[in-house]
Amino acid sequence: MSRTISRAKYLRQLYPYKSPSTSIDHLVIGGGAVGLSVAAELVKNTGRDKTTFLVERRGQLGQETTARNSEVIHSGIYYPLGSLKSRLCIEGRDLLYDRCKKLGIGYKNTGKLVVATTESQIPYLQKLQKHSRHSSFLTNSNDIESSKIHTKFLNGEEARELEPDLSKNVIGALLIPSTGIVDSQGLVDSLSREIEESDYNIDDFSSSLEKENRGEGIIVLGTRVVRIDKDPKDDSWVIQLETNWEGLEEGQKGDVESVRAQVVVNAAGLGAVSLTEGVVGDQDIKMYAVKGNYMSYKGPGVGNVSRLIYPCPSANIDHLGTHLTLDLDGNIKFGPDVQVIGTWEEAMNNPDFWEKHLSPSDSPDLISKFAESVLDYLPFINPKNLSPDYSGIRPNIAAPGSQGFSDFLIRHDRDKNRKGFVELLGFNSPGLTSSLATGKYISNLIQNDIYGKNQNGGRIGKGKEKRLEELAKGWEA
């Protein structure tokens, strides 16, 4: 059935307003790493009398963007100072390493080399290193040394001493020790336990306040949000939740229940923009789906590789070049590339259109482009051994070809009749690395804006924010 209106407007016609049958305090939409982190922080920090629901439309958690990325723990070096990506990535990186160590989540602190093969790329590495020196301004950590992005500039020979498979064409490299890899499913499982199990991640070092302040957390799978309305009686929200929806024909309905929530957090990833449109009407944000293919590799030319290896990135800051990553078993893959799929109009009319693009591309032309890029810094790989592995989709909110940097977008317009509706839009890379810090940020924001509790770290103060903006000048060019 073809439609001339957006999916969000169509759903508002299909599902008329329905009075709520029950009330909760917080509803988090989206069961990826970011949504789970938000829910876990709300359960831990907003009070024992508060109930937090997390709804995920799939039958399992973390099945969309969280399950389809490189699982890299990013250092935060690529993002402008003062940006949410920079702050949340650096803070999230440290939180992620700490959590993995404490709770037994699989990870490896591999380190990374960014390599230059031409003289024209050396200034970029120098700029990257200079940029890293200011990173300690971004975090809330009292230990500034642990919060910085440490780097070391290497010449070609020094780089090959660390990674002997590198090309003789590599004339310089930047070593970034804080980069690593993580078991994303292990992180998802850990966060889900923290939401629902009152004694998980509680130990003898946890304060009595932490133990006493915990609320109730519930995860609901196989449930999608079809409509969100401002409650006509107060500042709360009325959300319609549909179960048994998968496999239905156009126009058919599953089982629908309506609930009231004081706070709604839209962390729906690829579906977040459409959900926002359903609430605010005329949408000022557009979603541009971008596909990234990954190639697995087994063969010669990489036998000594122990770190992640990145080329100097393209002018588009959201694409860091066709780089080499490892998994926890030591397997090597290359990617992602960048392929724009569909248009923002297609995403508006069918937010799930990207599903038909999920299969990794196996075109000879694409494999050839991968090989050409990789051979520039790893000359002894055999291109015939590159094999399509998987692909992921990024929920970009910057139009393809846009100049400059696209940040995460977190909105809470508490003074525009939208108090309690928190939007997380454009959470592409480094969303996984930033997830734990994002959870803390949103929890603090809600305690500040909704409950009037002044929490340290929820926001950057105006004076500090101005200082960070000064440091950021010139980085986006």
CSV table of C-alpha atoms in Angstrom, one decimal:
chain,number,residue,atom,x,y,z
A,1,MET,CA,0.0,0.0,0.0
A,2,SER,CA,1.5,3.3,-1.1
A,3,ARG,CA,1.2,6.4,1.1
A,4,THR,CA,1.5,10.1,0.3
A,5,ILE,CA,2.2,11.0,4.0
A,6,SER,CA,5.1,10.0,6.3
A,7,ARG,CA,5.1,6.8,8.3
A,8,ALA,CA,4.7,8.8,11.6
A,9,LYS,CA,1.6,10.7,10.3
A,10,TYR,CA,0.2,7.4,9.0
A,11,LEU,CA,0.5,5.7,12.4
A,12,ARG,CA,-1.2,8.6,14.1
A,13,GLN,CA,-4.2,8.0,11.8
A,14,LEU,CA,-4.1,4.3,12.3
A,15,TYR,CA,-3.8,4.4,16.1
A,16,PRO,CA,-6.2,7.1,17.5
A,17,TYR,CA,-5.5,8.5,21.0
A,18,LYS,CA,-6.1,5.9,23.7
A,19,SER,CA,-6.3,6.7,27.4
A,20,PRO,CA,-3.5,5.1,29.5
A,21,SER,CA,-4.3,2.1,31.6
A,22,THR,CA,-1.2,2.3,33.8
A,23,SER,CA,1.5,4.8,34.8
A,24,ILE,CA,5.3,4.5,35.0
A,25,ASP,CA,8.0,7.1,35.7
A,26,HIS,CA,10.4,6.6,32.8
A,27,LEU,CA,10.1,4.9,29.4
A,28,VAL,CA,13.3,4.4,27.3
A,29,ILE,CA,12.7,3.4,23.7
A,30,GLY,CA,15.4,1.3,22.1
A,31,GLY,CA,17.4,-1.7,23.4
A,32,GLY,CA,20.8,-0.9,22.0
A,33,ALA,CA,23.8,-0.1,24.0
A,34,VAL,CA,22.8,3.6,24.4
A,35,GLY,CA,19.2,3.0,25.4
A,36,LEU,CA,20.3,0.2,27.9
A,37,SER,CA,22.9,2.5,29.4
A,38,VAL,CA,20.3,5.3,29.9
A,39,ALA,CA,17.8,2.9,31.5
A,40,ALA,CA,20.5,1.4,33.8
A,41,GLU,CA,21.5,4.9,35.0
A,42,LEU,CA,17.9,5.9,35.6
A,43,VAL,CA,17.2,2.7,37.6
A,44,LYS,CA,20.3,3.4,39.7
A,45,ASN,CA,20.1,7.1,40.4
A,46,THR,CA,16.6,8.5,40.3
A,47,GLY,CA,15.2,7.0,43.4
A,48,ARG,CA,13.8,3.7,44.8
A,49,ASP,CA,10.2,4.8,44.2
A,50,LYS,CA,10.8,5.2,40.4
A,51,THR,CA,10.0,2.7,37.8
A,52,THR,CA,11.9,2.5,34.5
A,53,PHE,CA,10.7,0.6,31.5
A,54,LEU,CA,12.8,-0.1,28.5
A,55,VAL,CA,11.0,-1.2,25.3
A,56,GLU,CA,12.7,-2.9,22.4
A,57,ARG,CA,10.8,-3.8,19.3
A,58,ARG,CA,13.0,-6.8,18.4
A,59,GLY,CA,12.8,-10.1,20.2
A,60,GLN,CA,16.4,-9.6,21.4
A,61,LEU,CA,18.4,-6.6,22.6
A,62,GLY,CA,21.1,-4.9,20.6
A,63,GLN,CA,20.2,-6.3,17.2
A,64,GLU,CA,20.5,-3.2,15.0
A,65,THR,CA,23.3,-0.7,15.1
A,66,THR,CA,24.9,-2.2,18.3
A,67,ALA,CA,25.3,-5.6,16.7
A,68,ARG,CA,26.6,-4.3,13.4
A,69,ASN,CA,29.7,-2.2,14.0
A,70,SER,CA,33.4,-2.7,14.4
A,71,GLU,CA,33.3,-3.1,18.2
A,72,VAL,CA,36.1,-0.6,18.5
A,73,ILE,CA,36.6,1.3,21.8
A,74,HIS,CA,37.5,4.7,20.3
A,75,SER,CA,40.0,7.0,21.9
A,76,GLY,CA,38.0,10.2,21.0
A,77,ILE,CA,40.8,11.8,19.0
A,78,TYR,CA,38.8,12.5,15.8
A,79,TYR,CA,36.1,14.8,17.2
A,80,PRO,CA,36.2,18.6,17.8
A,81,LEU,CA,36.8,19.7,21.3
A,82,GLY,CA,33.6,20.9,22.9
A,83,SER,CA,31.5,18.5,20.9
A,84,LEU,CA,29.3,15.8,22.5
A,85,LYS,CA,31.1,13.2,20.6
A,86,SER,CA,34.4,14.2,22.0
A,87,ARG,CA,33.3,14.5,25.6
A,88,LEU,CA,31.1,11.4,25.7
A,89,CYS,CA,33.6,9.3,23.8
A,90,ILE,CA,36.6,10.1,26.0
A,91,GLU,CA,34.5,9.7,29.2
A,92,GLY,CA,32.7,6.6,27.8
A,93,ARG,CA,36.0,5.0,26.8
A,94,ASP,CA,37.3,5.1,30.4
A,95,LEU,CA,34.0,3.9,31.8
A,96,LEU,CA,33.9,1.1,29.3
A,97,TYR,CA,37.4,-0.2,30.2
A,98,ASP,CA,36.6,0.0,33.9
A,99,ARG,CA,33.3,-1.9,33.5
A,100,CYS,CA,34.9,-4.6,31.4
A,101,LYS,CA,37.6,-5.2,34.0
A,102,LYS,CA,35.1,-5.2,36.9
A,103,LEU,CA,32.4,-7.3,35.4
A,104,GLY,CA,34.3,-9.7,33.2
A,105,ILE,CA,33.1,-8.3,29.8
A,106,GLY,CA,35.4,-9.4,26.9
A,107,TYR,CA,37.8,-6.6,25.7
A,108,LYS,CA,41.3,-6.0,24.6
A,109,ASN,CA,43.3,-2.8,24.8
A,110,THR,CA,45.0,-3.2,21.4
A,111,GLY,CA,46.2,0.3,20.7
A,112,LYS,CA,46.0,1.8,17.2
A,113,LEU,CA,48.2,3.2,14.5
A,114,VAL,CA,47.1,5.9,12.1
A,115,VAL,CA,49.5,5.7,9.2
A,116,ALA,CA,50.6,8.2,6.5
A,117,THR,CA,51.9,7.0,3.2
A,118,THR,CA,52.5,10.5,1.6
A,119,GLU,CA,54.2,13.7,2.8
A,120,SER,CA,50.9,15.5,2.3
A,121,GLN,CA,49.4,13.4,5.1
A,122,ILE,CA,52.0,14.2,7.7
A,123,PRO,CA,50.4,17.5,8.6
A,124,TYR,CA,47.2,15.7,9.4
A,125,LEU,CA,48.9,13.4,11.9
A,126,GLN,CA,50.6,16.4,13.5
A,127,LYS,CA,47.3,18.2,13.7
A,128,LEU,CA,45.7,15.1,15.3
A,129,GLN,CA,48.5,14.9,17.9
A,130,LYS,CA,48.2,18.6,18.7
A,131,HIS,CA,44.4,18.1,19.1
A,132,SER,CA,44.9,15.3,21.5
A,133,ARG,CA,46.8,17.5,24.0
A,134,HIS,CA,43.7,19.4,24.9
A,135,SER,CA,41.5,16.4,25.5
A,136,SER,CA,41.7,16.5,29.3
A,137,PHE,CA,39.5,19.6,29.3
A,138,LEU,CA,36.6,17.5,28.2
A,139,THR,CA,36.0,15.0,31.0
A,140,ASN,CA,34.6,15.1,34.5
A,141,SER,CA,37.4,12.9,35.8
A,142,ASN,CA,39.5,14.2,38.8
A,143,ASP,CA,42.4,12.2,37.3
A,144,ILE,CA,43.3,14.3,34.3
A,145,GLU,CA,46.1,12.0,33.2
A,146,SER,CA,43.7,9.0,32.9
A,147,SER,CA,41.3,11.2,30.8
A,148,LYS,CA,43.8,12.4,28.2
A,149,ILE,CA,44.3,10.9,24.8
A,150,HIS,CA,47.9,9.9,24.9
A,151,THR,CA,49.7,9.8,21.5
A,152,LYS,CA,53.2,9.3,20.1
A,153,PHE,CA,54.4,10.3,16.7
A,154,LEU,CA,56.5,7.6,14.9
A,155,ASN,CA,58.6,7.7,11.7
A,156,GLY,CA,58.1,4.9,9.2
A,157,GLU,CA,60.8,2.7,10.6
A,158,GLU,CA,59.5,3.0,14.2
A,159,ALA,CA,56.0,2.2,12.9
A,160,ARG,CA,57.3,-1.0,11.2
A,161,GLU,CA,59.1,-2.0,14.4
A,162,LEU,CA,55.7,-2.2,16.0
A,163,GLU,CA,53.9,-3.5,12.9
A,164,PRO,CA,56.3,-5.3,10.6
A,165,ASP,CA,53.7,-6.0,7.9
A,166,LEU,CA,53.3,-2.2,7.2
A,167,SER,CA,54.3,-1.0,3.7
A,168,LYS,CA,57.7,0.7,3.1
A,169,ASN,CA,55.5,3.5,1.8
A,170,VAL,CA,54.4,4.3,5.4
A,171,ILE,CA,56.5,7.3,6.3
A,172,GLY,CA,54.9,8.3,9.6
A,173,ALA,CA,52.3,7.1,12.1
A,174,LEU,CA,50.5,8.2,15.2
A,175,LEU,CA,50.3,5.6,18.0
A,176,ILE,CA,47.2,5.9,20.1
A,177,PRO,CA,47.4,3.4,23.0
A,178,SER,CA,43.9,3.9,24.4
A,179,THR,CA,42.1,2.3,21.5
A,180,GLY,CA,40.7,-1.2,21.8
A,181,ILE,CA,37.9,-3.7,21.1
A,182,VAL,CA,35.0,-4.9,23.1
A,183,ASP,CA,32.4,-7.7,23.1
A,184,SER,CA,29.4,-5.6,22.3
A,185,GLN,CA,27.0,-8.5,23.1
A,186,GLY,CA,28.7,-8.9,26.5
A,187,LEU,CA,28.1,-5.2,27.2
A,188,VAL,CA,24.5,-5.5,26.2
A,189,ASP,CA,24.0,-8.6,28.5
A,190,SER,CA,25.7,-6.8,31.4
A,191,LEU,CA,23.5,-3.7,31.1
A,192,SER,CA,20.3,-5.7,30.8
A,193,ARG,CA,21.3,-7.5,34.0
A,194,GLU,CA,22.0,-4.2,35.7
A,195,ILE,CA,18.5,-2.9,34.8
A,196,GLU,CA,16.6,-5.9,36.1
A,197,GLU,CA,18.8,-7.5,38.8
A,198,SER,CA,18.9,-5.4,42.0
A,199,ASP,CA,22.1,-7.1,43.2
A,200,TYR,CA,24.1,-6.9,39.9
A,201,ASN,CA,27.1,-4.5,39.9
A,202,ILE,CA,26.7,-4.0,43.6
A,203,ASP,CA,29.6,-4.9,45.8
A,204,ASP,CA,31.2,-4.0,49.2
A,205,PHE,CA,32.6,-0.8,47.7
A,206,SER,CA,29.1,0.5,46.6
A,207,SER,CA,27.8,3.2,48.9
A,208,SER,CA,24.7,2.6,51.0
A,209,LEU,CA,23.1,5.4,49.1
A,210,GLU,CA,23.6,3.6,45.9
A,211,LYS,CA,22.0,0.5,47.3
A,212,GLU,CA,19.1,2.4,48.8
A,213,ASN,CA,18.5,4.7,45.9
A,214,ARG,CA,17.9,2.0,43.3
A,215,GLY,CA,14.5,2.0,41.6
A,216,GLU,CA,12.8,-0.8,39.6
A,217,GLY,CA,13.8,-1.7,36.0
A,218,ILE,CA,11.9,-3.8,33.5
A,219,ILE,CA,12.8,-4.7,29.9
A,220,VAL,CA,10.0,-5.4,27.5
A,221,LEU,CA,11.0,-7.1,24.2
A,222,GLY,CA,9.0,-7.5,21.0
A,223,THR,CA,7.2,-4.2,21.7
A,224,ARG,CA,7.2,-1.2,19.5
A,225,VAL,CA,6.0,2.4,20.1
A,226,VAL,CA,3.3,3.4,17.6
A,227,ARG,CA,2.2,6.8,19.1
A,228,ILE,CA,3.3,9.4,21.6
A,229,ASP,CA,1.0,12.2,22.9
A,230,LYS,CA,1.3,14.9,25.5
A,231,ASP,CA,-1.1,14.1,28.3
A,232,PRO,CA,-3.8,16.7,28.1
A,233,LYS,CA,-4.1,16.8,31.9
A,234,ASP,CA,-0.4,17.4,32.9
A,235,ASP,CA,3.2,17.4,31.8
A,236,SER,CA,3.4,13.6,31.4
A,237,TRP,CA,3.3,11.6,28.1
A,238,VAL,CA,0.9,8.9,26.8
A,239,ILE,CA,2.6,6.2,24.8
A,240,GLN,CA,0.9,3.4,22.9
A,241,LEU,CA,2.9,0.2,22.8
A,242,GLU,CA,2.1,-2.6,20.4
A,243,THR,CA,3.0,-6.3,20.7
A,244,ASN,CA,2.5,-9.1,18.3
A,245,TRP,CA,3.2,-6.7,15.5
A,246,GLU,CA,5.8,-8.5,13.4
A,247,GLY,CA,4.5,-10.1,10.2
A,248,LEU,CA,1.3,-8.0,10.1
A,249,GLU,CA,0.1,-6.7,6.8
A,250,GLU,CA,-0.2,-3.0,6.1
A,251,GLY,CA,-3.1,-1.6,8.2
A,252,GLN,CA,-3.3,-4.5,10.6
A,253,LYS,CA,-2.8,-4.0,14.3
A,254,GLY,CA,-1.3,-6.2,17.0
A,255,ASP,CA,-2.2,-5.8,20.7
A,256,VAL,CA,-2.0,-2.2,21.8
A,257,GLU,CA,-1.7,-0.9,25.4
A,258,SER,CA,-1.4,2.7,26.4
A,259,VAL,CA,0.8,3.8,29.3
A,260,ARG,CA,1.5,7.2,31.0
A,261,ALA,CA,5.2,8.2,31.7
A,262,GLN,CA,6.6,11.3,33.2
A,263,VAL,CA,9.8,10.9,31.1
A,264,VAL,CA,10.2,9.5,27.6
A,265,VAL,CA,13.7,8.9,26.2
A,266,ASN,CA,13.9,8.3,22.5
A,267,ALA,CA,17.0,6.2,22.0
A,268,ALA,CA,15.5,4.3,19.0
A,269,GLY,CA,18.6,4.7,16.8
A,270,LEU,CA,17.6,4.1,13.2
A,271,GLY,CA,13.9,4.8,14.1
A,272,ALA,CA,14.5,7.8,16.3
A,273,VAL,CA,13.9,10.5,13.8
A,274,SER,CA,10.5,9.0,12.7
A,275,LEU,CA,9.4,8.7,16.4
A,276,THR,CA,10.3,12.3,17.0
A,277,GLU,CA,8.3,13.4,14.0
A,278,GLY,CA,5.3,11.6,15.4
A,279,VAL,CA,5.5,13.8,18.5
A,280,VAL,CA,6.5,17.2,17.1
A,281,GLY,CA,4.7,17.2,13.8
A,282,ASP,CA,6.8,19.1,11.2
A,283,GLN,CA,10.2,17.6,11.6
A,284,ASP,CA,13.3,19.7,11.4
A,285,ILE,CA,15.6,16.7,11.5
A,286,LYS,CA,16.1,14.3,8.6
A,287,MET,CA,17.6,10.8,8.7
A,288,TYR,CA,20.1,9.8,6.0
A,289,ALA,CA,20.9,6.1,6.2
A,290,VAL,CA,24.5,5.2,5.4
A,291,LYS,CA,25.7,1.6,4.9
A,292,GLY,CA,29.1,0.4,5.8
A,293,ASN,CA,30.4,-3.0,4.4
A,294,TYR,CA,33.0,-5.1,6.2
A,295,MET,CA,35.3,-7.6,4.6
A,296,SER,CA,36.9,-10.5,6.5
A,297,TYR,CA,40.4,-11.5,5.6
A,298,LYS,CA,42.5,-14.7,6.1
A,299,GLY,CA,45.7,-14.9,4.3
A,300,PRO,CA,49.3,-13.6,3.9
A,301,GLY,CA,50.4,-10.1,4.7
A,302,VAL,CA,48.9,-9.7,8.2
A,303,GLY,CA,50.6,-12.4,10.3
A,304,ASN,CA,52.3,-9.9,12.6
A,305,VAL,CA,49.4,-7.5,13.1
A,306,SER,CA,48.6,-6.9,16.7
A,307,ARG,CA,47.0,-3.4,16.7
A,308,LEU,CA,44.2,-1.7,14.8
A,309,ILE,CA,45.6,0.1,11.7
A,310,TYR,CA,43.9,3.1,10.2
A,311,PRO,CA,44.8,5.2,7.2
A,312,CYS,CA,44.6,8.9,7.3
A,313,PRO,CA,40.8,9.6,7.0
A,314,SER,CA,39.0,11.2,4.1
A,315,ALA,CA,37.7,14.7,4.3
A,316,ASN,CA,34.4,13.4,5.7
A,317,ILE,CA,35.0,13.1,9.4
A,318,ASP,CA,32.3,10.3,9.6
A,319,HIS,CA,34.5,8.0,7.5
A,320,LEU,CA,37.8,7.1,8.9
A,321,GLY,CA,39.0,5.2,5.8
A,322,THR,CA,39.1,1.4,5.1
A,323,HIS,CA,40.9,0.4,8.3
A,324,LEU,CA,42.0,-2.9,9.8
A,325,THR,CA,40.3,-4.1,13.0
A,326,LEU,CA,40.5,-7.2,15.0
A,327,ASP,CA,38.0,-9.2,17.0
A,328,LEU,CA,38.7,-10.9,20.4
A,329,ASP,CA,39.6,-14.1,18.7
A,330,GLY,CA,42.3,-12.4,16.6
A,331,ASN,CA,40.3,-12.5,13.3
A,332,ILE,CA,41.0,-9.6,10.9
A,333,LYS,CA,38.4,-7.5,9.0
A,334,PHE,CA,38.6,-4.4,6.9
A,335,GLY,CA,36.0,-1.6,6.7
A,336,PRO,CA,33.7,0.0,6.8
A,337,ASP,CA,33.3,1.8,3.5
A,338,VAL,CA,30.5,4.4,3.1
A,339,GLN,CA,27.5,3.8,0.9
A,340,VAL,CA,24.5,6.2,1.0
A,341,ILE,CA,21.3,4.2,0.6
A,342,GLY,CA,17.9,5.7,-0.3
A,343,THR,CA,16.9,9.3,0.5
A,344,TRP,CA,15.6,11.1,3.5
A,345,GLU,CA,12.1,11.0,1.9
A,346,GLU,CA,12.3,7.2,1.7
A,347,ALA,CA,13.4,7.0,5.4
A,348,MET,CA,10.5,9.3,6.3
A,349,ASN,CA,7.9,7.2,4.5
A,350,ASN,CA,9.4,3.8,5.6
A,351,PRO,CA,11.9,4.1,8.5
A,352,ASP,CA,12.8,0.4,8.1
A,353,PHE,CA,13.6,0.6,4.4
A,354,TRP,CA,17.3,0.0,5.3
A,355,GLU,CA,16.5,-3.6,6.2
A,356,LYS,CA,16.5,-4.5,2.4
A,357,HIS,CA,20.1,-3.2,2.2
A,358,LEU,CA,21.6,-5.2,5.1
A,359,SER,CA,23.3,-7.9,3.0
A,360,PRO,CA,27.0,-7.1,2.6
A,361,SER,CA,27.9,-6.1,-1.0
A,362,ASP,CA,29.9,-8.8,-2.9
A,363,SER,CA,30.4,-6.8,-6.1
A,364,PRO,CA,33.9,-7.3,-7.6
A,365,ASP,CA,34.2,-3.6,-8.0
A,366,LEU,CA,33.7,-3.0,-4.2
A,367,ILE,CA,36.2,-5.8,-3.3
A,368,SER,CA,38.7,-4.2,-5.7
A,369,LYS,CA,38.2,-0.8,-4.0
A,370,PHE,CA,38.8,-2.4,-0.6
A,371,ALA,CA,41.9,-4.1,-1.9
A,372,GLU,CA,43.3,-0.9,-3.4
A,373,SER,CA,42.8,1.0,-0.2
A,374,VAL,CA,44.4,-1.6,2.0
A,375,LEU,CA,47.3,-2.4,-0.3
A,376,ASP,CA,48.5,1.2,0.2
A,377,TYR,CA,49.6,0.3,3.8
A,378,LEU,CA,49.6,-3.5,3.8
A,379,PRO,CA,51.2,-4.4,0.5
A,380,PHE,CA,51.4,-8.2,0.9
A,381,ILE,CA,47.7,-9.1,1.4
A,382,ASN,CA,46.1,-11.2,-1.3
A,383,PRO,CA,43.0,-9.3,-2.6
A,384,LYS,CA,41.4,-12.7,-3.6
A,385,ASN,CA,41.2,-13.5,0.1
A,386,LEU,CA,38.9,-10.6,0.9
A,387,SER,CA,35.4,-11.9,1.6
A,388,PRO,CA,32.2,-10.0,2.3
A,389,ASP,CA,31.4,-10.4,6.0
A,390,TYR,CA,28.5,-8.2,7.3
A,391,SER,CA,27.3,-4.6,7.0
A,392,GLY,CA,25.9,-2.0,9.3
A,393,ILE,CA,23.6,1.0,8.9
A,394,ARG,CA,24.3,4.4,10.5
A,395,PRO,CA,21.5,6.8,11.4
A,396,ASN,CA,23.2,9.9,10.2
A,397,ILE,CA,21.4,13.3,10.5
A,398,ALA,CA,23.8,15.2,8.2
A,399,ALA,CA,23.1,15.1,4.5
A,400,PRO,CA,25.6,13.1,2.4
A,401,GLY,CA,28.3,15.4,1.2
A,402,SER,CA,27.8,17.9,4.0
A,403,GLN,CA,30.9,19.8,4.9
A,404,GLY,CA,32.2,19.8,8.4
A,405,PHE,CA,31.4,17.8,11.5
A,406,SER,CA,28.1,16.2,12.5
A,407,ASP,CA,27.7,15.9,16.3
A,408,PHE,CA,25.4,13.7,18.4
A,409,LEU,CA,22.1,15.6,19.0
A,410,ILE,CA,20.6,15.4,22.5
A,411,ARG,CA,17.5,17.6,22.9
A,412,HIS,CA,15.2,18.4,25.8
A,413,ASP,CA,13.1,21.4,25.1
A,414,ARG,CA,11.7,21.8,28.6
A,415,ASP,CA,10.4,25.3,27.9
A,416,LYS,CA,8.5,24.4,24.7
A,417,ASN,CA,5.7,22.2,26.0
A,418,ARG,CA,7.9,19.2,25.6
A,419,LYS,CA,9.2,18.8,29.1
A,420,GLY,CA,10.1,15.1,29.8
A,421,PHE,CA,10.6,14.2,26.1
A,422,VAL,CA,14.3,13.6,25.6
A,423,GLU,CA,15.7,12.9,22.1
A,424,LEU,CA,18.9,11.2,21.1
A,425,LEU,CA,19.4,11.6,17.4
A,426,GLY,CA,22.3,10.9,15.0
A,427,PHE,CA,24.0,8.4,17.3
A,428,ASN,CA,26.4,6.9,14.8
A,429,SER,CA,30.0,6.3,15.5
A,430,PRO,CA,31.3,6.5,18.3
A,431,GLY,CA,28.0,5.5,19.8
A,432,LEU,CA,29.1,2.2,21.3
A,433,THR,CA,32.1,3.8,23.0
A,434,SER,CA,30.1,6.7,24.2
A,435,SER,CA,27.1,4.6,25.5
A,436,LEU,CA,28.0,4.5,29.2
A,437,ALA,CA,28.8,8.2,29.4
A,438,THR,CA,25.6,9.0,27.5
A,439,GLY,CA,23.6,7.1,30.1
A,440,LYS,CA,25.1,9.2,32.9
A,441,TYR,CA,24.6,12.4,30.9
A,442,ILE,CA,20.9,11.7,30.3
A,443,SER,CA,20.3,10.5,33.9
A,444,ASN,CA,21.8,13.8,35.1
A,445,LEU,CA,19.9,15.8,32.6
A,446,ILE,CA,16.6,14.2,33.8
A,447,GLN,CA,17.4,14.7,37.5
A,448,ASN,CA,18.3,18.4,36.8
A,449,ASP,CA,15.4,19.3,34.5
A,450,ILE,CA,12.6,17.0,35.8
A,451,TYR,CA,13.4,16.4,39.5
A,452,GLY,CA,15.4,19.6,40.2
A,453,LYS,CA,18.4,17.7,41.6
A,454,ASN,CA,21.7,19.3,40.9
A,455,GLN,CA,24.0,16.5,39.6
A,456,ASN,CA,27.6,17.1,38.8
A,457,GLY,CA,28.5,16.2,35.2
A,458,GLY,CA,25.1,16.5,33.7
A,459,ARG,CA,26.0,19.5,31.6
A,460,ILE,CA,29.0,21.5,30.7
A,461,GLY,CA,28.9,24.9,32.5
A,462,LYS,CA,28.7,28.0,30.4
A,463,GLY,CA,32.1,29.3,31.2
A,464,LYS,CA,33.8,25.9,30.5
A,465,GLU,CA,31.7,25.4,27.3
A,466,LYS,CA,33.0,28.7,26.0
A,467,ARG,CA,36.5,27.6,26.7
A,468,LEU,CA,36.0,24.4,24.8
A,469,GLU,CA,34.5,26.2,21.8
A,470,GLU,CA,37.6,28.3,21.6
A,471,LEU,CA,39.8,25.1,21.6
A,472,ALA,CA,37.6,23.6,18.9
A,473,LYS,CA,38.2,26.4,16.4
A,474,GLY,CA,39.8,25.3,13.2
A,475,TRP,CA,39.3,21.6,13.8
A,476,GLU,CA,36.2,21.1,11.7
A,477,ALA,CA,37.8,22.5,8.5
